[in-house]
CSV table of C-alpha atoms in Angstrom, one decimal:
chain,number,residue,atom,x,y,z
A,1,MET,CA,0.0,0.0,0.0
A,2,THR,CA,1.3,3.4,-0.9
A,3,THR,CA,1.9,5.8,1.9
A,4,GLY,CA,3.1,8.8,-0.1
A,5,PRO,CA,1.2,12.1,-0.6
A,6,ARG,CA,-2.5,11.9,-1.3
A,7,ILE,CA,-3.2,13.7,-4.5
A,8,VAL,CA,-6.3,15.0,-6.4
A,9,ILE,CA,-5.8,15.7,-10.1
A,10,VAL,CA,-7.9,18.3,-11.8
A,11,GLU,CA,-7.6,17.9,-15.6
A,12,ASP,CA,-10.2,17.9,-18.3
A,13,GLU,CA,-8.2,16.0,-20.9
A,14,MET,CA,-8.4,12.4,-19.8
A,15,ILE,CA,-5.3,11.2,-21.6
A,16,ILE,CA,-3.2,13.8,-19.7
A,17,ALA,CA,-5.0,12.9,-16.4
A,18,LEU,CA,-4.3,9.2,-16.8
A,19,ASP,CA,-0.6,9.9,-17.8
A,20,LEU,CA,-0.2,12.1,-14.7
A,21,GLN,CA,-1.9,9.6,-12.5
A,22,THR,CA,0.4,6.8,-13.7
A,23,ARG,CA,3.5,9.0,-13.2
A,24,LEU,CA,2.5,10.1,-9.7
A,25,GLN,CA,1.7,6.5,-8.6
A,26,ARG,CA,5.2,5.5,-9.9
A,27,LEU,CA,6.6,8.2,-7.6
A,28,GLY,CA,4.8,6.7,-4.6
A,29,CYS,CA,1.7,8.9,-4.5
A,30,THR,CA,-1.8,7.9,-3.9
A,31,VAL,CA,-4.2,9.5,-6.4
A,32,LEU,CA,-7.5,9.9,-4.6
A,33,ALA,CA,-9.5,11.1,-7.6
A,34,THR,CA,-9.5,12.9,-10.9
A,35,ALA,CA,-11.9,15.8,-11.5
A,36,THR,CA,-12.6,17.1,-15.0
A,37,SER,CA,-14.3,20.4,-14.0
A,38,GLY,CA,-13.8,23.1,-11.3
A,39,GLU,CA,-17.1,22.3,-9.7
A,40,GLU,CA,-16.3,18.6,-9.4
A,41,ALA,CA,-12.9,19.4,-8.0
A,42,ILE,CA,-14.3,21.6,-5.3
A,43,ARG,CA,-16.6,18.8,-4.2
A,44,ILE,CA,-13.9,16.1,-4.3
A,45,VAL,CA,-11.3,18.2,-2.4
A,46,ALA,CA,-13.9,19.1,0.3
A,47,ALA,CA,-14.7,15.4,0.8
A,48,SER,CA,-11.2,14.0,0.5
A,49,GLN,CA,-8.8,16.7,2.0
A,50,PRO,CA,-5.8,15.7,-0.2
A,51,ASP,CA,-2.2,16.6,0.6
A,52,LEU,CA,-1.7,18.2,-2.8
A,53,ILE,CA,-3.7,19.2,-5.9
A,54,PHE,CA,-2.4,19.1,-9.4
A,55,MET,CA,-4.6,21.7,-11.2
A,56,ASP,CA,-4.8,22.3,-14.9
A,57,ILE,CA,-5.4,26.0,-15.6
A,58,GLY,CA,-7.4,25.6,-18.8
A,59,LEU,CA,-10.5,23.7,-17.6
A,60,SER,CA,-13.7,23.6,-19.6
A,61,GLY,CA,-16.8,24.7,-17.8
A,62,GLN,CA,-17.7,27.8,-15.8
A,63,LEU,CA,-14.6,27.8,-13.6
A,64,ASP,CA,-11.1,27.6,-14.9
A,65,GLY,CA,-8.3,26.2,-12.8
A,66,ILE,CA,-7.3,29.6,-11.3
A,67,ASP,CA,-10.9,30.3,-10.2
A,68,THR,CA,-11.2,26.8,-8.9
A,69,ALA,CA,-8.0,27.1,-7.0
A,70,ALA,CA,-9.1,30.4,-5.5
A,71,HIS,CA,-12.3,28.8,-4.2
A,72,ILE,CA,-10.4,25.8,-2.7
A,73,HIS,CA,-7.7,28.1,-1.2
A,74,ALA,CA,-10.4,30.1,0.6
A,75,GLN,CA,-11.7,26.9,2.2
A,76,ALA,CA,-8.5,25.0,3.0
A,77,ALA,CA,-4.7,25.5,2.9
A,78,ILE,CA,-4.0,22.7,0.5
A,79,PRO,CA,-0.9,23.2,-1.8
A,80,ILE,CA,-1.7,23.5,-5.5
A,81,VAL,CA,0.6,22.8,-8.4
A,82,PHE,CA,-0.7,24.4,-11.5
A,83,LEU,CA,-0.3,22.6,-14.9
A,84,SER,CA,-0.5,24.7,-18.0
A,85,ALA,CA,0.7,25.1,-21.5
A,86,TYR,CA,0.2,28.9,-20.9
A,87,THR,CA,2.7,30.5,-18.6
A,88,ASP,CA,2.4,34.1,-19.8
A,89,PRO,CA,2.6,37.1,-17.4
A,90,SER,CA,-1.2,37.7,-17.2
A,91,THR,CA,-1.7,34.0,-16.2
A,92,ARG,CA,1.0,34.3,-13.5
A,93,THR,CA,-0.6,37.6,-12.2
A,94,ARG,CA,-4.0,35.8,-11.8
A,95,MET,CA,-2.3,33.0,-9.9
A,96,ALA,CA,-0.4,35.2,-7.5
A,97,PRO,CA,-3.1,35.7,-4.8
A,98,ILE,CA,-3.5,31.9,-4.6
A,99,MET,CA,0.2,31.4,-3.9
A,100,PRO,CA,0.5,28.1,-5.8
A,101,SER,CA,3.2,25.8,-4.7
A,102,SER,CA,4.5,25.5,-8.2
A,103,LEU,CA,3.7,26.0,-11.9
A,104,ILE,CA,4.7,23.2,-14.3
A,105,ALA,CA,4.5,23.9,-18.0
A,106,LYS,CA,3.0,21.2,-20.3
A,107,PRO,CA,4.4,18.9,-21.5
A,108,PHE,CA,6.1,18.0,-18.2
A,109,ALA,CA,8.8,15.6,-17.1
A,110,ASP,CA,9.0,13.3,-14.1
A,111,ALA,CA,11.7,15.4,-12.7
A,112,GLU,CA,9.3,18.4,-12.5
A,113,LEU,CA,6.8,16.2,-10.7
A,114,ARG,CA,9.4,15.0,-8.2
A,115,GLU,CA,10.4,18.6,-7.6
A,116,ALA,CA,6.8,19.7,-7.0
A,117,LEU,CA,6.4,16.8,-4.5
A,118,ARG,CA,9.5,18.0,-2.6
A,119,LEU,CA,7.6,21.2,-1.7
A,120,LEU,CA,5.3,19.2,0.6
A,121,PRO,CA,6.2,18.9,4.3
A,122,GLY,CA,8.5,15.9,4.6
A,123,GLY,CA,9.0,15.9,0.8
């Protein structure tokens, strides 16, 4: 049984979510759930209280990843690692109040995931 960090993945592209889940499990993490929308992520995080959230910025639906993270951040101090193909200054400015643990640009490597996991207490 894995005893590593408990993770929630928020990603609306299932192929990316499955790839990320596989990689995180290989790194010793427990993936509690995958959400495909901001609204679903908010419900899952409230119910599961993960150690870390990997959050895609470009979610489909009413809430994008930054809006979703802001809502979660207002409810709980759970670290968030943003995933995005867009790392422009305006995106970074929108992320700033949420104080993400990290921003990983897509496509990402296992080394970047390991580095993000090191940000956790005891990481």
